[in-house]
Tab-separated table of C-alpha atoms in Angstrom:
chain	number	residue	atom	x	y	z
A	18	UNK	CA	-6.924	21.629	-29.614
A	19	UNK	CA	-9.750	23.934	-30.704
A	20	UNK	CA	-10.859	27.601	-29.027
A	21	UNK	CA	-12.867	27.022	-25.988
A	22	UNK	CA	-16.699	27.417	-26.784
A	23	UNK	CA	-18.453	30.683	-25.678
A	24	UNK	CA	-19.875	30.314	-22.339
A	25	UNK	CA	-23.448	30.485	-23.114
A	26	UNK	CA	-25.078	28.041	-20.698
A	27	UNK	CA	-23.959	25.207	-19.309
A	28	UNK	CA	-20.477	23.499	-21.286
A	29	UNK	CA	-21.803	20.070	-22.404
A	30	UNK	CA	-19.780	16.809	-23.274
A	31	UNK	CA	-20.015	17.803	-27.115
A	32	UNK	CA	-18.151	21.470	-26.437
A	33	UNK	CA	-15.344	19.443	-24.684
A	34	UNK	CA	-15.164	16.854	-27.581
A	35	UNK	CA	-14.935	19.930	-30.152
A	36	UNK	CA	-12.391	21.606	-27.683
A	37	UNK	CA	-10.186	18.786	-27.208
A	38	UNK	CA	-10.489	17.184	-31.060
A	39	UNK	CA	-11.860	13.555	-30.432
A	40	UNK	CA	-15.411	12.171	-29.692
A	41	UNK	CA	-17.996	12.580	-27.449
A	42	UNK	CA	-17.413	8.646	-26.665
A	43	UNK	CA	-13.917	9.035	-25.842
A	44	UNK	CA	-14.588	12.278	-23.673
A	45	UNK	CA	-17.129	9.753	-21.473
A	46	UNK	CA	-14.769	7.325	-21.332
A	47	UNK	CA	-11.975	9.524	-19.566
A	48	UNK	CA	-14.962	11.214	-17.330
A	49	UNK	CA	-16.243	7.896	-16.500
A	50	UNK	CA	-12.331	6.721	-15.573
A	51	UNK	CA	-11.981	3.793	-18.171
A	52	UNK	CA	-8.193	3.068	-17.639
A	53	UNK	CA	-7.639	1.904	-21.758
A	54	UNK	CA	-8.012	5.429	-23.134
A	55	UNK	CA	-4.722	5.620	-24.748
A	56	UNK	CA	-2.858	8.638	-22.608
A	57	UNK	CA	-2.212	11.064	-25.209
A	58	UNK	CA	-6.527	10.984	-25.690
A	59	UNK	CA	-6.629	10.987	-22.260
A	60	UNK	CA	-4.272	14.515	-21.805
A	61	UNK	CA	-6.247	15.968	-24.236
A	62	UNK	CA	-9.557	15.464	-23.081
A	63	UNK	CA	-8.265	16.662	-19.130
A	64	UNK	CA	-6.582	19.309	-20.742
A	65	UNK	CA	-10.131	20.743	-22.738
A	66	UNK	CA	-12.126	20.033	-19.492
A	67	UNK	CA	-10.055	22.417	-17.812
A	68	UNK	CA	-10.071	24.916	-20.703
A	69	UNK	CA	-13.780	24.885	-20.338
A	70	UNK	CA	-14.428	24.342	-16.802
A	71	UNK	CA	-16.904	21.206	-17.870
A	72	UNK	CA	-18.783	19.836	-14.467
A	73	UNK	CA	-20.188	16.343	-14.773
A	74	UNK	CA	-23.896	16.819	-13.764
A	75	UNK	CA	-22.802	13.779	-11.070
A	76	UNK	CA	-26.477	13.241	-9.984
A	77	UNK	CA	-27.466	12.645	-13.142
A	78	UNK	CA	-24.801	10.594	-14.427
A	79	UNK	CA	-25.468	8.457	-10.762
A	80	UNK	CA	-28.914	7.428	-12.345
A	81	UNK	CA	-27.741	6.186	-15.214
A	82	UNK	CA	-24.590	4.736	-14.391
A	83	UNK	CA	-25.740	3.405	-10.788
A	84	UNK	CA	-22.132	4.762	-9.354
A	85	UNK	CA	-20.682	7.129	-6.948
A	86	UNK	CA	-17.673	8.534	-8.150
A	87	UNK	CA	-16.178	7.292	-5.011
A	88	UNK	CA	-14.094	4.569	-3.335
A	89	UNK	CA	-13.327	3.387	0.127
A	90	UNK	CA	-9.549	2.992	1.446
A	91	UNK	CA	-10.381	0.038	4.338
A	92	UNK	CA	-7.917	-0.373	6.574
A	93	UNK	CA	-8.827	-4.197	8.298
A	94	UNK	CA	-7.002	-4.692	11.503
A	95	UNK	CA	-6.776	-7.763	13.633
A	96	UNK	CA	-9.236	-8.050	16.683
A	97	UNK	CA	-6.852	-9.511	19.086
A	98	UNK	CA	-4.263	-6.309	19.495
A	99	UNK	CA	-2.612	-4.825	22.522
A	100	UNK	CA	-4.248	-2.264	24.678
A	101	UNK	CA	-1.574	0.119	24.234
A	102	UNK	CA	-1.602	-0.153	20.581
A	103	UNK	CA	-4.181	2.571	19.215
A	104	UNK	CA	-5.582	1.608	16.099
A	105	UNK	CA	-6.981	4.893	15.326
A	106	UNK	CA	-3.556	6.377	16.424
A	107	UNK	CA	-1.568	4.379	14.056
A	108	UNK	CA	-3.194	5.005	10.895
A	109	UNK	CA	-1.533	9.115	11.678
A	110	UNK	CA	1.299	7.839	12.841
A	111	UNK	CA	2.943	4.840	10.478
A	112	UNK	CA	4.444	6.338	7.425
A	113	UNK	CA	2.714	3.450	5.619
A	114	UNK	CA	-0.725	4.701	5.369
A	115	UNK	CA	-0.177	8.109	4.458
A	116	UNK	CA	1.781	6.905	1.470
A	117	UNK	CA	-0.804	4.353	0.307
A	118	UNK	CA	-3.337	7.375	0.331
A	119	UNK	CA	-0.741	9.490	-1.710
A	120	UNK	CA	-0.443	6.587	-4.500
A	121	UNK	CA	-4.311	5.974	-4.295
A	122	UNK	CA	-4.847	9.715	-4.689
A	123	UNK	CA	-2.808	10.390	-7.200
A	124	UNK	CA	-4.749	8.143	-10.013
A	125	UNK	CA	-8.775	8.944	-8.421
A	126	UNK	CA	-8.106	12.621	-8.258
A	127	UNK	CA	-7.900	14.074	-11.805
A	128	UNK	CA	-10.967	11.961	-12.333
A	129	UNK	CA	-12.988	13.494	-9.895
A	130	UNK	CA	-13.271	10.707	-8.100
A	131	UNK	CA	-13.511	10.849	-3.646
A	132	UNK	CA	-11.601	8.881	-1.065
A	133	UNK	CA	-13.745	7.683	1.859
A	134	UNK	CA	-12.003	6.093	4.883
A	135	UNK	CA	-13.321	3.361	6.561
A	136	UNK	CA	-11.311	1.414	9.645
A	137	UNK	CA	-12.745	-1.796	10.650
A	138	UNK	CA	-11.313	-4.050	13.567
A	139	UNK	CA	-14.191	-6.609	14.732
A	140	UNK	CA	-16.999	-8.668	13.273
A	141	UNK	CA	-19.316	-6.180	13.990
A	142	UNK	CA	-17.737	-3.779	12.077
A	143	UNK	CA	-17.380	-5.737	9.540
A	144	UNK	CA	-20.308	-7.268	9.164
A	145	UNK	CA	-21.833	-2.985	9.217
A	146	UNK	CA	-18.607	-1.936	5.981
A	147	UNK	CA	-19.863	-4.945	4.004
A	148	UNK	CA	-23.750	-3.822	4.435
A	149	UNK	CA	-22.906	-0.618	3.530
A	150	UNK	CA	-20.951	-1.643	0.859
A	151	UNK	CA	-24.315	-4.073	-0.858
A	152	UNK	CA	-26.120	-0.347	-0.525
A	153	UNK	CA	-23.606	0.806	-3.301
A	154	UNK	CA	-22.354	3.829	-1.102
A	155	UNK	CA	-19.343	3.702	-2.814
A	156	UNK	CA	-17.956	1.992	-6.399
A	157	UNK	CA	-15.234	-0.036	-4.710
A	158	UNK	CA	-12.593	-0.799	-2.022
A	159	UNK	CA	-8.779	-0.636	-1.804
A	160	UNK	CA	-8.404	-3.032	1.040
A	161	UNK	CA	-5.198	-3.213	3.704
A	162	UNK	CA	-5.481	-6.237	5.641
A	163	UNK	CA	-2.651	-7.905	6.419
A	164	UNK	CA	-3.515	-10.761	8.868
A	165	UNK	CA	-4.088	-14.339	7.532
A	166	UNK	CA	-7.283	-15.307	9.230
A	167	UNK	CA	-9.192	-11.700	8.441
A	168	UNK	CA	-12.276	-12.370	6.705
A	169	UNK	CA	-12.886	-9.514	4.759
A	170	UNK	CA	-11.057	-10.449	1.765
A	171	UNK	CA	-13.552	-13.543	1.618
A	172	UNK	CA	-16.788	-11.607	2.698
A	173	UNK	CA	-15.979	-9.004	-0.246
A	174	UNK	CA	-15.503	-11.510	-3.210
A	175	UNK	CA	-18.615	-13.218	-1.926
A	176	UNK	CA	-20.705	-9.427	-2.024
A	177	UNK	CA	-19.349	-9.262	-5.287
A	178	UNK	CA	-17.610	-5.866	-4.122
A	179	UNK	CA	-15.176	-4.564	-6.454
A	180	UNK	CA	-11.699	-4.574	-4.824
A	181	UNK	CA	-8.414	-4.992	-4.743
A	182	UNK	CA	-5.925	-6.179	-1.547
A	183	UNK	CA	-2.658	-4.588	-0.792
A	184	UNK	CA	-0.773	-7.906	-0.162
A	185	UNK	CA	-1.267	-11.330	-1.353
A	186	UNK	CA	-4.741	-12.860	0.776
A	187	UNK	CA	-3.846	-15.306	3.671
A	188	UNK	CA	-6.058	-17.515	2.233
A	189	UNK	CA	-7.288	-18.809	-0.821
A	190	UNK	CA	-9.738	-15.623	-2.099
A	191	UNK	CA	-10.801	-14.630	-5.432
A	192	UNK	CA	-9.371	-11.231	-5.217
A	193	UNK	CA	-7.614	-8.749	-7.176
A	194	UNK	CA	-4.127	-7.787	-5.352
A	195	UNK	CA	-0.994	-5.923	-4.804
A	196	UNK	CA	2.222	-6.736	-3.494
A	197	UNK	CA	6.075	-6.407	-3.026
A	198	UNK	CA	8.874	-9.197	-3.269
A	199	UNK	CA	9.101	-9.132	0.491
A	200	UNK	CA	11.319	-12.456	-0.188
A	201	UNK	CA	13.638	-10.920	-2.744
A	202	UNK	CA	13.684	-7.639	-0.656
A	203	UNK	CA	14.957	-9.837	2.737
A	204	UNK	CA	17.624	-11.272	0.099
A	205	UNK	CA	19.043	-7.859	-0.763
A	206	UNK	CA	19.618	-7.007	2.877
A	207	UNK	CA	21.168	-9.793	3.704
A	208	UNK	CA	23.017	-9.885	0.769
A	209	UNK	CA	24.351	-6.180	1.387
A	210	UNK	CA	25.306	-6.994	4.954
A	211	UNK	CA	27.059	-10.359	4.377
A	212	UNK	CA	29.399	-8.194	1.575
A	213	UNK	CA	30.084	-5.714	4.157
A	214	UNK	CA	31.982	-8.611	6.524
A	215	UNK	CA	28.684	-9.527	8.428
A	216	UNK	CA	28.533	-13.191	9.561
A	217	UNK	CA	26.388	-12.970	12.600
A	218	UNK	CA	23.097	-11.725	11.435
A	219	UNK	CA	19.903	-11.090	13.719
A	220	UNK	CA	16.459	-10.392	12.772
A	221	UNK	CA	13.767	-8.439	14.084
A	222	UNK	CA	10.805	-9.960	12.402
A	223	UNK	CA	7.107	-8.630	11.539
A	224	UNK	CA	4.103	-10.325	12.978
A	225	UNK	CA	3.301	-13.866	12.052
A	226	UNK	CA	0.070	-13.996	11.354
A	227	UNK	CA	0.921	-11.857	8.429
A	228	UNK	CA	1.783	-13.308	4.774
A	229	UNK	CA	4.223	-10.057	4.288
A	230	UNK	CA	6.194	-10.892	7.522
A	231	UNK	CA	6.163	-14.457	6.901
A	232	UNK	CA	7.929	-13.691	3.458
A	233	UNK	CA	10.473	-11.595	4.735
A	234	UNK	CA	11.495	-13.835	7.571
A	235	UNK	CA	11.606	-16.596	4.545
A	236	UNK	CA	13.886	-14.462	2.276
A	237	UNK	CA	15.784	-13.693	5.417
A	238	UNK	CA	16.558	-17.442	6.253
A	239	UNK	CA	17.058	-18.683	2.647
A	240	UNK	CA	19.429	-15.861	2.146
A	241	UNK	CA	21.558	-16.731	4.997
A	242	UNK	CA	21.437	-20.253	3.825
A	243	UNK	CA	22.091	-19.733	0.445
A	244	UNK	CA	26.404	-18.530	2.355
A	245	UNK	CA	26.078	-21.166	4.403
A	246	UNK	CA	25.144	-19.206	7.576
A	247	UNK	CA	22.777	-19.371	10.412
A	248	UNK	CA	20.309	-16.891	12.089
A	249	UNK	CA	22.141	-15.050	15.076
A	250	UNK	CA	18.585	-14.368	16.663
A	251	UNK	CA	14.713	-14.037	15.893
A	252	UNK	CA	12.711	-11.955	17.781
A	253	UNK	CA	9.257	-10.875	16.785
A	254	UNK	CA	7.742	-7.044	16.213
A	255	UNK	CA	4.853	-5.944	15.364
A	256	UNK	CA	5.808	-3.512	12.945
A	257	UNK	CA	5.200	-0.427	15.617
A	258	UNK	CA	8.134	1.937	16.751
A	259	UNK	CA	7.457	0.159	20.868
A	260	UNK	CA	7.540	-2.950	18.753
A	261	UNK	CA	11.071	-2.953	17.549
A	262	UNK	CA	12.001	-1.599	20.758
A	263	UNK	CA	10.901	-4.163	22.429
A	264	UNK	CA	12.418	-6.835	20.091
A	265	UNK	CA	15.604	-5.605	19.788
A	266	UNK	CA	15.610	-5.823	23.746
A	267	UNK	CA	14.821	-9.589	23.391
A	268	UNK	CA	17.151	-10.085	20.930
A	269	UNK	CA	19.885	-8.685	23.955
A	270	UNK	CA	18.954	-10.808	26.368
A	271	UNK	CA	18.546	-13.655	24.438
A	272	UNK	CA	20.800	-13.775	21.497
A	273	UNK	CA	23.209	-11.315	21.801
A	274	UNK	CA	25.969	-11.963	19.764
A	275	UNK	CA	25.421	-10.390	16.339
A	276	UNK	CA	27.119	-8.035	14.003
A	277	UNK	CA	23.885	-7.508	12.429
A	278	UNK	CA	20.212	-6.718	12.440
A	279	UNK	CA	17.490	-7.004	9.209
A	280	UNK	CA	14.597	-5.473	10.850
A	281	UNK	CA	11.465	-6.588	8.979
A	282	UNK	CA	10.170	-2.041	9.071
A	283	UNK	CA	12.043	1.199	9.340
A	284	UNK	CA	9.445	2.243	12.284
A	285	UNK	CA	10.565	-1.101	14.060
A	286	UNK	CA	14.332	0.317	13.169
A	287	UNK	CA	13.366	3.842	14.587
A	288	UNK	CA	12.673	2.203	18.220
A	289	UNK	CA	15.267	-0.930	18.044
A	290	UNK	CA	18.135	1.553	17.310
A	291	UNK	CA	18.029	4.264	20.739
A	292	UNK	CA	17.750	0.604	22.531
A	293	UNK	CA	21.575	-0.941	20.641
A	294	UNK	CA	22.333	3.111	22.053
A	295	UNK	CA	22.056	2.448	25.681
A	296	UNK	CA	23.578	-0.585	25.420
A	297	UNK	CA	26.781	0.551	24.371
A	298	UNK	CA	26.775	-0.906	20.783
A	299	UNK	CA	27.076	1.848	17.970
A	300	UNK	CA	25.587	1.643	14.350
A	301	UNK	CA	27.076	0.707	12.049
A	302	UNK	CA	30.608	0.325	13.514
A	303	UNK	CA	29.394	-2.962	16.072
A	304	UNK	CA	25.912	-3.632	14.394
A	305	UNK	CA	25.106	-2.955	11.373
A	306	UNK	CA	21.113	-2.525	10.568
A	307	UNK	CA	18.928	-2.628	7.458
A	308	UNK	CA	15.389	-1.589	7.612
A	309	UNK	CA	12.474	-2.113	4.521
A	310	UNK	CA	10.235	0.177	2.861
A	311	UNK	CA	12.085	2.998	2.793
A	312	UNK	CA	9.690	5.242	4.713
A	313	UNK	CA	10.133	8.989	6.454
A	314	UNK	CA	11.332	6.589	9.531
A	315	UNK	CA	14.447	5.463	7.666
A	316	UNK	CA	15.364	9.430	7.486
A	317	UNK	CA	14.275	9.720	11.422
A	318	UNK	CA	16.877	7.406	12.377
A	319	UNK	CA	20.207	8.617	13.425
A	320	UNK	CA	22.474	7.392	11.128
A	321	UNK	CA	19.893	7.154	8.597
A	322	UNK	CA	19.097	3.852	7.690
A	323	UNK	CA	19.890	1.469	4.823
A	324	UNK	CA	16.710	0.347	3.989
A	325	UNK	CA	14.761	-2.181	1.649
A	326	UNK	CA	12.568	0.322	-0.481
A	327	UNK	CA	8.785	-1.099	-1.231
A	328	UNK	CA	7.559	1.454	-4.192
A	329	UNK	CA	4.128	2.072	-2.100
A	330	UNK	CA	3.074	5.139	-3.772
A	331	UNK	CA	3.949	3.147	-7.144
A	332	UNK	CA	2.059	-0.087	-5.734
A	333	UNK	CA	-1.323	2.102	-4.322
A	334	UNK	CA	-1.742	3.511	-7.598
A	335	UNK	CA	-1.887	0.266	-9.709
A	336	UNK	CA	-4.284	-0.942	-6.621
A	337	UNK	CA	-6.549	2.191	-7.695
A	338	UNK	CA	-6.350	1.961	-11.503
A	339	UNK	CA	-7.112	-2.253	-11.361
A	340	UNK	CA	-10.056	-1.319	-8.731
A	341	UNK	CA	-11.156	1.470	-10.981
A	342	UNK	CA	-10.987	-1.028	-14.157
A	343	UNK	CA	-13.286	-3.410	-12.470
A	344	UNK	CA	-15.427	-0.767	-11.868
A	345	UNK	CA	-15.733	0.071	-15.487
A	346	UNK	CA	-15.895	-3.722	-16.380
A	347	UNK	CA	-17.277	-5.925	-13.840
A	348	UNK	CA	-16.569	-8.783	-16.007
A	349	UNK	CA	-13.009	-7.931	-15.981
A	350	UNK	CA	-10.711	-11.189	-14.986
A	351	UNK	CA	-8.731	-10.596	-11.486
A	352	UNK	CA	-5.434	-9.399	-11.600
A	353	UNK	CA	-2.651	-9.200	-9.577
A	354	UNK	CA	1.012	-6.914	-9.484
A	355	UNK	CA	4.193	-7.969	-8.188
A	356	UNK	CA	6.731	-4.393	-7.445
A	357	UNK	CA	10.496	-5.597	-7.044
A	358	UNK	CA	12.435	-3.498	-4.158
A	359	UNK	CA	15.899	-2.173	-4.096
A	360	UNK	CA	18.076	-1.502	-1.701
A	361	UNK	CA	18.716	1.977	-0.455
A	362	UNK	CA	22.089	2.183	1.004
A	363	UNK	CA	22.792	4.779	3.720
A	364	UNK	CA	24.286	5.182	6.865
A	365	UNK	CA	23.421	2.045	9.042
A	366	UNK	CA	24.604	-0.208	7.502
C-alpha cells in the first residue's frame, strides 16, 4: 500500500484508493458491501480505510443510494404459546439467538453496517414490521421463523423486502434461505448410539409445527429403520429447558423402557437429564443421550453432552452476506445454503 495522505481536510474516497492501490470504484464497492470484491481487494481497501480513518458521509451516501446501512434480525414467533413461556425472556436465554447474532455480526460489522432487533408474535405486529419495513427503515431482514403456518415469510416476498429465512419456509415462498441437514444430523445420532450397543432408542422431539423438528424426527425414524429397529418412545418438546423436562417425564410414564434418548436440542437435554437423575437412571451407563446443535447447553450438562453440532455462527453469516447481496442487486436470483452437521462426541453418550 501507499503512505497515508496528509490530513488536510476531510479523507475522501480517492485518498483511500491511492492509499490502498486500486480504484475509486472498487473502494465503493467494499464501502457499499458488494460481496464479489475478490478478498485480497477487499483487505486492502479495509486495511487503507483504517490507515486513514475514512468516514462515509452516510447521509449523503443515503440520498443517493436510498439505503440505511442497516438490517433487521426478526425473530417471528408463533401466536399460540404457553403463558409461562416468555418470549422476550427466551431470546436472552436460548443459546440459539445469541449465536445467530454472533454469525450475523461478524460479516455487517467491518462494513459499517447496524443490527436492529425486531420481535414480532401476532398479526398486529406483523402487519406494524412489514409497514415499517415498505418505509425503507432498514435495507433488509434476516428472518427466524420457524413455524409452518407464520406468514411473514409470504408477506415479505410479496413487499418485495430483501431477506433471507433461517430454515427452509413451511410453505411454498419465494425466499432466500438457510438451513442445516436436520435429517442427516438425526442419522448421525442414531447412528453413534446404535454402535455403542443401543437397541432401545427414545426421542424427545421438537415442536411439530416446525419444518426443522419435523426433519429431525424424520432422520430419527428412517435411521432406526434403516437397522431394522423401532422407536422406544416419542414425546414432544418445545425446544425450552421446562420443555425437555417435561418430555422426558412423559417419556417415563409412558414408554419407559429405553437405553437411549436423541433429544431434538441441547437446552431440551439440559432439563430432560436432572429428570433421568431423580429417577434413578444414570447417563450414560443406563441411558445414553445425544443432543443437536452443539450449544453452551451441551457444556451445562453434567456429563457433557454428545451432541449433533449445527455450524450457526457459520450458517448466520452466509444468511447476512446473501441478504447483503440482494441488497446490492435486487435483481439477484434467490438462493439457498444447505450446512452438513457432525457429531460431537462427549460424555453422554
Amino acid at each position: 500500500m501507499n503512505r497515508k495522505p496528509p490530513s488536510t481536510g476531510s479523507v475522501t474516497l480517492e485518498d483511500v484508493a491511492r492509499v490502498a492501490g486500486v480504484s475509486r470504484a472498487t473502494v465503493s464497492r467494499v464501502i457499499n458491501g458488494n460481496t464479489t470484491v475478490d478478498p485480497a481487494m477487499r483487505e486492502l481497501v479495509e486495511r487503507a480505510v483504517a490507515e486513514t480513518d475514512y468516514v462515509p458521509n452516510r447521509a449523503a451516501r443515503s440520498l443517493v443510494t436510498r439505503r440505511t446501512d442497516s438490517i433487521a434480525l426478526v425473530v417471528s414467533e408463533a401466536e399460540q404459546r404457553p403463558v409461562a413461556d416468555p418470549f422476550l425472556g427466551r431470546m436472552f436465554t436460548d443459546p440459539f439467538f445469541g449465536r445467530v447474532v454472533t454469525g450475523v455480526m461478524e460479516v455487517i460489522r467491518p462494513r459499517g453496517v447496524q443490527l436492529v432487533l425486531m420481535l414480532v408474535d401476532d398479526a398486529a405486529s406483523r402487519a406494524n414490521l412489514v409497514s415499517y419495513l415498505r418505509q425503507g427503515h432498514v435495507d433488509g431482514v434476516v428472518l427466524i421463523c420457524g413455524h409452518v403456518a407464520d406468514p411473514l415469510p409470504r408477506m415479505l416476498a410479496e413487499a418485495r423486502v430483501p431477506a433471507v429465512l433461517s430454515g427452509r419456509p413451511g410453505q411454498t415462498t419465494p425466499i432466500s434461505f438457510v438451513e442445516a441437514d436436520h435429517r442427516a444430523g438425526a442419522a448421525l445420532a442414531v447412528e453413534h448410539l446404535v454402535s455403542a450397543g443401543r437397541r432401545r432408542i427414545a426421542t424427545i422431539a421438537g415442536p411439530m409445527d416446525m419444518p426443522a423438528s419435523q426433519e429431525r424426527l424424520t432422520g430419527f425414524r428412517e435411521a432406526l429403520a434403516a437397522h431394522g429397529l423401532a422407536e422406544a418412545g416419542v414425546a414432544e418438546g418445545d425446544f425450552t429447558q421446562a420443555g425437555g423436562a417435561a418430555a422426558m417425564r412423559r417419556l417415563l410414564a409412558e414408554s419407559p423402557d429405553f437405553d437411549a434418548v436423541f433429544v431434538a436440542s441441547d437446552l431440551m437435554a439440559l432439563g430432560a437429564l436432572p429428570v433421568l437423575g431423580r429417577e434413578g437412571r444414570s447417563v450414560p451407563q443406563d441411558v445414553a443421550l445425544v443432543g443437536f446443535d452443539d450449544s453452551s447447553a451441551a457444556l451445562a450438562c453434567d456429563p457433557q453432552l454428545t451432541t449433533v453440532r449445527q455450524p450457526l455462527e457459520e450458517m448466520a453469516a452466509r444468511m447476512a452476506q446473501l441478504l447483503l447481496q440482494q441488497i446490492s442487486d435486487p435483481a439477484e436470483a434467490l438462493q439457498s445454503a444447505v450446512f452438513h452437521p457432525t457429531l460431537v462426541i462427549r460424555e453422554s453418550a
